[in-house]
mmCIF file of C-alpha atoms and ligand atoms in Angstrom:
data_model
loop_
_atom_site.group_PDB
_atom_site.id
_atom_site.type_symbol
_atom_site.label_atom_id
_atom_site.label_comp_id
_atom_site.label_asym_id
_atom_site.label_seq_id
_atom_site.Cartn_x
_atom_site.Cartn_y
_atom_site.Cartn_z
ATOM 1 C CA PRO A 1 -5.322 33.223 -31.306
ATOM 2 C CA ALA A 2 -7.522 32.613 -28.290
ATOM 3 C CA ASP A 3 -4.871 30.304 -26.826
ATOM 4 C CA SER A 4 -1.871 32.625 -26.955
ATOM 5 C CA GLU A 5 -0.665 36.051 -27.954
ATOM 6 C CA ASP A 6 2.734 35.112 -29.384
ATOM 7 C CA ALA A 7 4.260 32.321 -31.411
ATOM 8 C CA ASP A 8 6.294 30.764 -28.602
ATOM 9 C CA THR A 9 3.300 30.341 -26.335
ATOM 10 C CA LEU A 10 1.300 28.967 -29.229
ATOM 11 C CA VAL A 11 3.905 26.286 -29.855
ATOM 12 C CA MET A 12 4.032 25.500 -26.142
ATOM 13 C CA SER A 13 0.231 25.166 -26.065
ATOM 14 C CA ALA A 14 0.365 22.866 -29.064
ATOM 15 C CA ASP A 15 2.988 20.782 -27.268
ATOM 16 C CA LEU A 16 0.757 20.408 -24.214
ATOM 17 C CA ALA A 17 -2.078 19.256 -26.472
ATOM 18 C CA LEU A 18 0.310 16.805 -28.130
ATOM 19 C CA TYR A 19 1.380 15.299 -24.791
ATOM 20 C CA ALA A 20 -2.226 15.038 -23.659
ATOM 21 C CA ALA A 21 -3.138 13.198 -26.877
ATOM 22 C CA LYS A 22 -0.178 10.843 -26.480
ATOM 23 C CA SER A 23 -0.915 10.020 -22.861
ATOM 24 C CA ALA A 24 -4.600 9.472 -23.692
ATOM 25 C CA GLY A 25 -3.571 6.542 -25.859
ATOM 26 C CA LYS A 26 -1.954 7.991 -29.006
ATOM 27 C CA ASN A 27 -3.395 8.018 -32.514
ATOM 28 C CA ARG A 28 -5.837 10.805 -31.716
ATOM 29 C CA VAL A 29 -6.315 14.553 -31.977
ATOM 30 C CA GLY A 30 -5.588 16.642 -28.880
ATOM 31 C CA LYS A 31 -6.961 20.130 -28.325
ATOM 32 C CA TYR A 32 -5.327 22.693 -26.051
ATOM 33 C CA SER A 33 -7.264 24.073 -23.121
ATOM 34 C CA PRO A 34 -6.139 26.340 -20.251
ATOM 35 C CA ALA A 35 -6.794 23.413 -17.881
ATOM 36 C CA LEU A 36 -3.913 21.564 -19.539
ATOM 37 C CA ARG A 37 -1.521 24.384 -18.677
ATOM 38 C CA ALA A 38 -2.796 24.600 -15.114
ATOM 39 C CA ARG A 39 -2.310 20.868 -14.703
ATOM 40 C CA ALA A 40 1.199 20.990 -16.134
ATOM 41 C CA ARG A 41 2.077 23.768 -13.701
ATOM 42 C CA GLU A 42 0.639 21.793 -10.807
ATOM 43 C CA ARG A 43 2.678 18.731 -11.806
ATOM 44 C CA ALA A 44 5.859 20.746 -12.090
ATOM 45 C CA SER A 45 5.484 22.277 -8.639
ATOM 46 C CA ALA A 46 4.423 18.953 -7.116
ATOM 47 C CA LEU A 47 7.509 17.358 -8.644
ATOM 48 C CA GLN A 48 9.751 20.012 -7.170
ATOM 49 C CA GLU A 49 8.066 19.939 -3.790
ATOM 50 C CA LEU A 50 8.058 16.148 -3.539
ATOM 51 C CA GLY A 51 11.698 15.961 -4.550
ATOM 52 C CA LEU A 52 12.635 18.419 -1.802
ATOM 53 C CA ALA A 53 10.485 16.556 0.714
ATOM 54 C CA ILE A 54 12.280 13.297 -0.045
ATOM 55 C CA GLU A 55 15.675 14.978 0.291
ATOM 56 C CA SER A 56 14.798 16.644 3.575
ATOM 57 C CA ARG A 57 13.063 13.513 4.898
ATOM 58 C CA GLN A 58 9.621 14.940 5.574
ATOM 59 C CA PHE A 59 8.091 11.459 5.471
ATOM 60 C CA GLU A 60 7.107 9.272 8.369
ATOM 61 C CA LEU A 61 5.561 5.834 8.670
ATOM 62 C CA TYR A 62 2.475 5.025 10.707
ATOM 63 C CA TYR A 63 1.865 1.420 11.664
ATOM 64 C CA GLN A 64 -1.403 -0.493 11.744
ATOM 65 C CA PRO A 65 -1.549 -3.887 13.484
ATOM 66 C CA GLN A 66 -2.559 -7.068 11.688
ATOM 67 C CA VAL A 67 -3.922 -9.598 14.175
ATOM 68 C CA ARG A 68 -5.148 -13.202 14.276
ATOM 69 C CA ALA A 69 -8.918 -13.188 13.947
ATOM 70 C CA ASP A 70 -9.444 -15.890 16.595
ATOM 71 C CA THR A 71 -7.047 -14.820 19.363
ATOM 72 C CA GLY A 72 -6.322 -11.165 18.628
ATOM 73 C CA ARG A 73 -2.579 -11.861 18.718
ATOM 74 C CA VAL A 74 -0.574 -9.157 16.919
ATOM 75 C CA GLU A 75 1.297 -10.803 14.040
ATOM 76 C CA GLY A 76 2.713 -7.704 12.384
ATOM 77 C CA PHE A 77 2.176 -4.105 11.316
ATOM 78 C CA GLU A 78 1.514 -2.503 7.939
ATOM 79 C CA ALA A 79 3.662 0.563 7.247
ATOM 80 C CA LEU A 80 1.516 3.459 6.009
ATOM 81 C CA LEU A 81 3.147 6.569 4.643
ATOM 82 C CA ARG A 82 2.500 10.098 5.951
ATOM 83 C CA TRP A 83 3.985 13.354 4.677
ATOM 84 C CA ASN A 84 4.676 15.899 7.407
ATOM 85 C CA HIS A 85 4.235 18.879 5.124
ATOM 86 C CA PRO A 86 5.762 22.075 6.561
ATOM 87 C CA VAL A 87 2.683 24.136 5.598
ATOM 88 C CA ARG A 88 -0.189 21.755 4.968
ATOM 89 C CA GLY A 89 0.357 19.491 7.981
ATOM 90 C CA VAL A 90 0.145 15.689 7.906
ATOM 91 C CA LEU A 91 -0.830 14.480 4.423
ATOM 92 C CA ALA A 92 -2.304 11.042 3.640
ATOM 93 C CA PRO A 93 -0.897 9.055 0.705
ATOM 94 C CA ARG A 94 -3.892 9.562 -1.586
ATOM 95 C CA ILE A 95 -2.803 13.217 -1.917
ATOM 96 C CA PHE A 96 0.696 12.470 -3.213
ATOM 97 C CA ILE A 97 1.200 8.804 -4.235
ATOM 98 C CA ASP A 98 -0.272 9.355 -7.725
ATOM 99 C CA VAL A 99 2.079 12.261 -8.458
ATOM 100 C CA ALA A 100 4.990 10.295 -7.035
ATOM 101 C CA GLU A 101 4.153 7.409 -9.375
ATOM 102 C CA GLU A 102 3.645 9.570 -12.466
ATOM 103 C CA THR A 103 6.930 11.388 -11.931
ATOM 104 C CA GLY A 104 8.937 8.304 -10.979
ATOM 105 C CA LEU A 105 9.718 9.817 -7.560
ATOM 106 C CA ILE A 106 7.999 6.796 -6.016
ATOM 107 C CA VAL A 107 11.268 4.901 -6.578
ATOM 108 C CA PRO A 108 13.473 6.991 -4.223
ATOM 109 C CA LEU A 109 10.502 7.522 -1.897
ATOM 110 C CA GLY A 110 9.790 3.775 -1.792
ATOM 111 C CA LEU A 111 13.438 3.172 -0.996
ATOM 112 C CA GLN A 112 13.220 5.523 1.973
ATOM 113 C CA VAL A 113 10.074 3.700 3.112
ATOM 114 C CA LEU A 114 11.813 0.310 2.964
ATOM 115 C CA HIS A 115 14.768 1.574 4.989
ATOM 116 C CA MET A 116 12.572 3.234 7.627
ATOM 117 C CA ALA A 117 10.248 0.243 7.936
ATOM 118 C CA CYS A 118 13.072 -2.292 8.334
ATOM 119 C CA ALA A 119 14.938 -0.124 10.846
ATOM 120 C CA GLU A 120 11.815 0.479 12.935
ATOM 121 C CA ALA A 121 10.784 -3.182 12.854
ATOM 122 C CA MET A 122 14.202 -4.030 14.351
ATOM 123 C CA THR A 123 13.004 -2.438 17.612
ATOM 124 C CA TRP A 124 9.963 -4.767 17.797
ATOM 125 C CA PRO A 125 9.790 -8.327 19.175
ATOM 126 C CA ASP A 126 11.392 -11.012 16.970
ATOM 127 C CA ASP A 127 8.098 -12.658 16.057
ATOM 128 C CA THR A 128 6.515 -9.470 14.673
ATOM 129 C CA TYR A 129 6.737 -8.654 10.967
ATOM 130 C CA VAL A 130 6.476 -5.423 9.023
ATOM 131 C CA THR A 131 4.600 -5.236 5.728
ATOM 132 C CA VAL A 132 5.476 -2.544 3.178
ATOM 133 C CA ASN A 133 3.386 -1.283 0.248
ATOM 134 C CA VAL A 134 5.148 -1.528 -3.100
ATOM 135 C CA SER A 135 3.799 0.468 -6.032
ATOM 136 C CA PRO A 136 3.747 -1.148 -9.515
ATOM 137 C CA VAL A 137 6.228 1.466 -10.801
ATOM 138 C CA GLN A 138 8.608 0.598 -7.990
ATOM 139 C CA LEU A 139 8.280 -3.136 -8.534
ATOM 140 C CA MET A 140 9.096 -2.724 -12.223
ATOM 141 C CA SER A 141 12.035 -0.374 -11.633
ATOM 142 C CA SER A 142 15.457 -1.862 -12.213
ATOM 143 C CA GLY A 143 17.325 -2.833 -9.087
ATOM 144 C CA PHE A 144 14.224 -3.230 -6.942
ATOM 145 C CA GLY A 145 15.333 -6.613 -5.628
ATOM 146 C CA SER A 146 18.752 -5.390 -4.569
ATOM 147 C CA ALA A 147 17.192 -2.290 -2.991
ATOM 148 C CA VAL A 148 15.113 -4.585 -0.784
ATOM 149 C CA ASN A 149 18.193 -6.586 0.178
ATOM 150 C CA ASP A 150 20.095 -3.363 0.941
ATOM 151 C CA ALA A 151 17.345 -2.254 3.330
ATOM 152 C CA LEU A 152 17.471 -5.611 5.114
ATOM 153 C CA GLU A 153 21.244 -5.542 5.366
ATOM 154 C CA ALA A 154 21.457 -1.929 6.529
ATOM 155 C CA SER A 155 18.943 -2.591 9.306
ATOM 156 C CA GLY A 156 19.907 -6.130 10.205
ATOM 157 C CA LEU A 157 16.282 -7.243 9.931
ATOM 158 C CA SER A 158 15.731 -10.902 9.064
ATOM 159 C CA SER A 159 14.091 -11.401 5.664
ATOM 160 C CA LYS A 160 11.501 -13.571 7.429
ATOM 161 C CA ARG A 161 10.177 -10.475 9.176
ATOM 162 C CA LEU A 162 9.586 -8.499 5.989
ATOM 163 C CA GLN A 163 6.479 -8.690 3.856
ATOM 164 C CA LEU A 164 5.778 -6.808 0.618
ATOM 165 C CA GLU A 165 2.278 -5.784 -0.448
ATOM 166 C CA ILE A 166 1.770 -5.751 -4.172
ATOM 167 C CA THR A 167 -1.281 -5.199 -6.370
ATOM 168 C CA GLU A 168 -2.424 -7.228 -9.339
ATOM 169 C CA THR A 169 -1.779 -4.415 -11.825
ATOM 170 C CA GLY A 170 1.798 -4.288 -10.616
ATOM 171 C CA ALA A 171 2.472 -7.957 -10.886
ATOM 172 C CA VAL A 172 1.058 -9.097 -14.192
ATOM 173 C CA GLU A 173 4.373 -8.529 -15.968
ATOM 174 C CA GLU A 174 6.573 -11.610 -16.277
ATOM 175 C CA LEU A 175 9.615 -9.656 -15.104
ATOM 176 C CA ALA A 176 7.875 -8.635 -11.902
ATOM 177 C CA VAL A 177 6.830 -12.223 -11.225
ATOM 178 C CA ALA A 178 10.436 -13.408 -11.615
ATOM 179 C CA GLU A 179 11.665 -10.696 -9.221
ATOM 180 C CA LEU A 180 9.012 -11.615 -6.667
ATOM 181 C CA ASP A 181 9.967 -15.291 -6.952
ATOM 182 C CA ARG A 182 13.560 -14.423 -6.151
ATOM 183 C CA LEU A 183 12.617 -12.263 -3.165
ATOM 184 C CA ARG A 184 10.271 -14.890 -1.811
ATOM 185 C CA ALA A 185 13.006 -17.524 -2.062
ATOM 186 C CA THR A 186 15.036 -15.440 0.423
ATOM 187 C CA GLY A 187 12.250 -15.676 2.999
ATOM 188 C CA ILE A 188 10.309 -12.457 2.323
ATOM 189 C CA ALA A 189 6.528 -12.920 2.346
ATOM 190 C CA ILE A 190 4.344 -11.522 -0.440
ATOM 191 C CA ALA A 191 0.795 -10.250 0.074
ATOM 192 C CA LEU A 192 -1.684 -9.357 -2.642
ATOM 193 C CA ASP A 193 -3.315 -6.034 -1.681
ATOM 194 C CA ASP A 194 -6.862 -4.854 -2.466
ATOM 195 C CA PHE A 195 -8.016 -8.219 -3.806
ATOM 196 C CA GLY A 196 -11.397 -7.918 -5.473
ATOM 197 C CA THR A 197 -11.051 -4.352 -6.772
ATOM 198 C CA GLY A 198 -10.731 -3.507 -10.430
ATOM 199 C CA TYR A 199 -9.066 -6.172 -12.445
ATOM 200 C CA SER A 200 -9.014 -9.329 -10.332
ATOM 201 C CA SER A 201 -8.617 -12.859 -11.474
ATOM 202 C CA PHE A 202 -8.079 -16.303 -10.079
ATOM 203 C CA GLU A 203 -5.537 -16.685 -12.862
ATOM 204 C CA SER A 204 -3.174 -14.218 -11.191
ATOM 205 C CA LEU A 205 -3.701 -15.923 -7.837
ATOM 206 C CA LYS A 206 -2.333 -19.095 -9.380
ATOM 207 C CA LYS A 207 0.485 -17.384 -11.231
ATOM 208 C CA LEU A 208 1.813 -15.127 -8.474
ATOM 209 C CA PRO A 209 4.045 -16.277 -5.619
ATOM 210 C CA LEU A 210 1.772 -15.297 -2.719
ATOM 211 C CA ASP A 211 1.557 -15.907 1.011
ATOM 212 C CA ILE A 212 -1.315 -13.637 1.999
ATOM 213 C CA LEU A 213 -4.459 -12.522 0.228
ATOM 214 C CA LYS A 214 -5.781 -9.175 1.455
ATOM 215 C CA ILE A 215 -9.521 -8.991 0.900
ATOM 216 C CA ASP A 216 -10.434 -5.418 0.013
ATOM 217 C CA ARG A 217 -12.357 -3.264 2.470
ATOM 218 C CA SER A 218 -15.307 -2.931 0.065
ATOM 219 C CA PHE A 219 -16.163 -6.611 0.657
ATOM 220 C CA ILE A 220 -15.883 -6.225 4.416
ATOM 221 C CA THR A 221 -18.138 -3.138 4.420
ATOM 222 C CA GLU A 222 -20.826 -5.099 2.567
ATOM 223 C CA LEU A 223 -20.503 -8.096 4.848
ATOM 224 C CA SER A 224 -23.742 -8.837 6.656
ATOM 225 C CA GLU A 225 -25.660 -11.678 8.253
ATOM 226 C CA GLY A 226 -26.740 -14.125 5.577
ATOM 227 C CA ASP A 227 -24.570 -12.530 2.921
ATOM 228 C CA SER A 228 -21.010 -13.693 3.424
ATOM 229 C CA ALA A 229 -20.874 -16.033 0.425
ATOM 230 C CA VAL A 230 -18.289 -14.014 -1.523
ATOM 231 C CA VAL A 231 -15.898 -13.610 1.391
ATOM 232 C CA THR A 232 -16.304 -17.269 2.371
ATOM 233 C CA SER A 233 -15.439 -18.461 -1.115
ATOM 234 C CA VAL A 234 -12.454 -16.115 -1.463
ATOM 235 C CA VAL A 235 -11.122 -17.474 1.864
ATOM 236 C CA GLU A 236 -11.601 -21.020 0.601
ATOM 237 C CA VAL A 237 -9.816 -20.373 -2.701
ATOM 238 C CA ALA A 238 -6.927 -18.788 -0.781
ATOM 239 C CA LYS A 239 -6.713 -21.825 1.499
ATOM 240 C CA ALA A 240 -6.752 -24.209 -1.446
ATOM 241 C CA LEU A 241 -3.815 -22.302 -2.936
ATOM 242 C CA GLY A 242 -1.885 -22.377 0.353
ATOM 243 C CA MET A 243 -2.398 -18.736 1.351
ATOM 244 C CA GLN A 244 -3.794 -17.058 4.419
ATOM 245 C CA SER A 245 -6.587 -14.502 4.099
ATOM 246 C CA LEU A 246 -6.491 -11.072 5.704
ATOM 247 C CA ALA A 247 -9.607 -8.904 5.869
ATOM 248 C CA GLU A 248 -8.946 -5.151 5.485
ATOM 249 C CA GLY A 249 -10.964 -2.348 7.025
ATOM 250 C CA VAL A 250 -12.669 -4.321 9.789
ATOM 251 C CA GLU A 251 -14.639 -1.749 11.753
ATOM 252 C CA THR A 252 -17.191 -3.674 13.805
ATOM 253 C CA ALA A 253 -17.513 -6.706 16.076
ATOM 254 C CA ASP A 254 -20.191 -8.063 13.715
ATOM 255 C CA GLN A 255 -17.791 -8.017 10.792
ATOM 256 C CA LEU A 256 -15.137 -9.763 12.870
ATOM 257 C CA ARG A 257 -17.597 -12.467 13.922
ATOM 258 C CA LEU A 258 -18.688 -13.122 10.330
ATOM 259 C CA LEU A 259 -15.051 -13.253 9.198
ATOM 260 C CA LEU A 260 -14.241 -15.827 11.871
ATOM 261 C CA THR A 261 -17.142 -17.961 10.657
ATOM 262 C CA ALA A 262 -15.852 -17.586 7.093
ATOM 263 C CA GLY A 263 -12.483 -18.979 8.229
ATOM 264 C CA CYS A 264 -10.512 -15.783 7.637
ATOM 265 C CA GLU A 265 -7.212 -16.014 9.553
ATOM 266 C CA LEU A 266 -6.105 -12.383 9.887
ATOM 267 C CA VAL A 267 -7.796 -9.008 10.318
ATOM 268 C CA GLN A 268 -6.801 -5.349 10.182
ATOM 269 C CA GLY A 269 -8.930 -2.258 10.662
ATOM 270 C CA TYR A 270 -10.176 0.446 12.979
ATOM 271 C CA TYR A 271 -11.949 -2.156 15.153
ATOM 272 C CA VAL A 272 -8.528 -3.479 16.104
ATOM 273 C CA SER A 273 -6.583 -0.223 15.920
ATOM 274 C CA ARG A 274 -6.012 2.862 13.781
ATOM 275 C CA PRO A 275 -2.552 3.334 12.296
ATOM 276 C CA MET A 276 -0.184 4.805 14.927
ATOM 277 C CA PRO A 277 3.160 6.618 14.881
ATOM 278 C CA ALA A 278 6.244 4.424 15.364
ATOM 279 C CA THR A 279 6.728 5.823 18.849
ATOM 280 C CA GLU A 280 3.455 4.247 20.027
ATOM 281 C CA VAL A 281 4.070 0.687 18.805
ATOM 282 C CA ALA A 282 5.982 -0.554 21.869
ATOM 283 C CA GLU A 283 3.299 0.700 24.236
ATOM 284 C CA TYR A 284 0.571 -0.800 22.063
ATOM 285 C CA LEU A 285 2.313 -4.179 22.063
ATOM 286 C CA SER A 286 2.727 -4.298 25.814
ATOM 287 C CA ALA A 287 -0.875 -3.195 26.396
ATOM 288 C CA THR A 288 -2.266 -5.896 24.078
ATOM 289 C CA ALA A 289 0.037 -8.557 25.574
ATOM 290 C CA GLN A 290 -1.365 -7.757 29.033
ATOM 291 C CA SER A 291 -4.988 -7.914 27.956
ATOM 292 C CA SER A 292 -4.125 -11.109 25.957
ATOM 293 C CA GLY A 293 -6.625 -10.311 23.261
ATOM 294 C CA GLY A 294 -9.369 -9.483 25.763
ATOM 295 C CA TYR A 295 -10.623 -7.059 23.155
ATOM 296 C CA PHE A 296 -11.762 -9.944 21.060
ATOM 297 C CA HIS A 297 -13.727 -11.762 23.701
ATOM 298 C CA SER A 298 -16.047 -8.844 24.137
ATOM 299 C CA PHE A 299 -18.130 -9.457 21.024
HETATM 300 P P1 LIG B 301 -3.972 0.305 1.529
HETATM 301 O O1 LIG B 301 -2.670 -0.383 1.342
HETATM 302 O O2 LIG B 301 -5.206 -0.427 1.135
HETATM 303 O O3 LIG B 301 -3.990 0.713 3.073
HETATM 304 C C1 LIG B 301 -5.132 0.689 3.889
HETATM 305 C C2 LIG B 301 -5.728 2.056 4.053
HETATM 306 O O4 LIG B 301 -6.993 1.935 4.721
HETATM 307 C C3 LIG B 301 -4.895 2.985 4.915
HETATM 308 O O5 LIG B 301 -5.092 4.309 4.448
HETATM 309 C C4 LIG B 301 -5.516 2.798 6.294
HETATM 310 O O6 LIG B 301 -5.310 3.883 7.153
HETATM 311 C C5 LIG B 301 -6.987 2.654 5.932
HETATM 312 N N1 LIG B 301 -7.737 1.872 6.914
HETATM 313 C C6 LIG B 301 -7.265 0.922 7.748
HETATM 314 N N2 LIG B 301 -8.248 0.397 8.491
HETATM 315 C C7 LIG B 301 -9.393 1.001 8.118
HETATM 316 C C8 LIG B 301 -10.770 0.875 8.530
HETATM 317 O O7 LIG B 301 -11.142 0.084 9.388
HETATM 318 N N3 LIG B 301 -11.668 1.693 7.903
HETATM 319 C C9 LIG B 301 -11.292 2.572 6.957
HETATM 320 N N4 LIG B 301 -12.253 3.347 6.418
HETATM 321 N N5 LIG B 301 -10.016 2.710 6.524
HETATM 322 C C10 LIG B 301 -9.071 1.932 7.104
HETATM 323 P P2 LIG B 301 -3.867 5.252 4.135
HETATM 324 O O8 LIG B 301 -2.822 5.116 5.195
HETATM 325 O O9 LIG B 301 -4.428 6.598 3.855
HETATM 326 O O10 LIG B 301 -3.244 4.642 2.811
HETATM 327 C C11 LIG B 301 -3.944 4.708 1.584
HETATM 328 C C12 LIG B 301 -3.213 3.966 0.508
HETATM 329 O O11 LIG B 301 -1.977 4.596 0.168
HETATM 330 C C13 LIG B 301 -2.832 2.542 0.881
HETATM 331 O O12 LIG B 301 -3.945 1.722 0.756
HETATM 332 C C14 LIG B 301 -1.720 2.259 -0.108
HETATM 333 O O13 LIG B 301 -2.259 1.852 -1.346
HETATM 334 C C15 LIG B 301 -1.067 3.617 -0.292
HETATM 335 N N6 LIG B 301 0.178 3.657 0.513
HETATM 336 C C16 LIG B 301 0.335 3.873 1.836
HETATM 337 N N7 LIG B 301 1.632 3.832 2.184
HETATM 338 C C17 LIG B 301 2.330 3.563 1.053
HETATM 339 C C18 LIG B 301 3.738 3.368 0.758
HETATM 340 O O14 LIG B 301 4.618 3.404 1.623
HETATM 341 N N8 LIG B 301 4.047 3.119 -0.550
HETATM 342 C C19 LIG B 301 3.119 3.032 -1.540
HETATM 343 N N9 LIG B 301 3.515 2.782 -2.780
HETATM 344 N N10 LIG B 301 1.799 3.191 -1.286
HETATM 345 C C20 LIG B 301 1.408 3.459 -0.012
HETATM 346 CA CA1 LIG B 302 -1.644 -2.134 1.711
HETATM 347 CA CA1 LIG B 303 -5.511 -2.530 0.719
#
């Protein structure tokens, strides 16, 4: 009686408890609480709002350079999603990616991202790649491979200039590995994102078709004089398996110096540049070409 005043609402409350029990791993008892209803309402409105935002193209990509650690040469840019929300302003992905994944909307959203990223990369120099984040849900969705090919065809971008960033959780499934193999055979590069967080194993490094290993920011933050053993060994394992290492979240000259000593080939982070809107990429490229990596000789 405390949970509802009529039969219909009582049944609805019981349903919410049932769903909560199921999603918590089944074979358990679930108890209704008002928080469950609030959460369900939030989901429903997020679903509606996100769907509308995808339709009316409220999303934009920012680009963050990835550069050679030794010369500072810009090799490519990572596409990072922003939602230009009509009321709340520019929203970062941590606010909406989870909901997009839970509701499956990440599939159409990811498609839009691929098309935007390929089209925008077409306006960059030929030797500059674009790397796109792919969520596990997206990777496992049917038709992912042909969606990637469609984006390349529609834009005219060479497959050699596209890279996909996957995570270990997304790639442990055999089906995903087979799809990645096929994509890689067409010339697309594959990077493993956030290496070292959560579930990480050398087993998946061996099993997955990878070109680049992205060492998670948490390792770079901890990097200090006399304590670079972990990063150095990750770089060495990557080399032994034929991959290049990229350090994420490089913020200081000290970190860059230690990474160079560790043999890390590529870096990305605020020390190099913050992510920028597409309209600023051309200017950024010409400015860095003129200074020919002068930035890097200052440490
Ligand atoms: P990520 O792939 O690990 O991306 C790196 C994040 O770290 C970005 O945050 C970037 O702005 C931030 N970052 C870069 N350099 C530094 C640094 O030096 N210091 C610090 N403190 N942070 C730095 P952002 O753009 O908010 O993206 C967050 C996450 O959202 C990404 O993490 C990625 O997992 C996800 N994401 C972004 N765009 C997409 C997308 O198009 N699709 C999917 N599925 N996920 C995306
Ligand atoms: Ca990434
Ligand atoms: Ca990352």
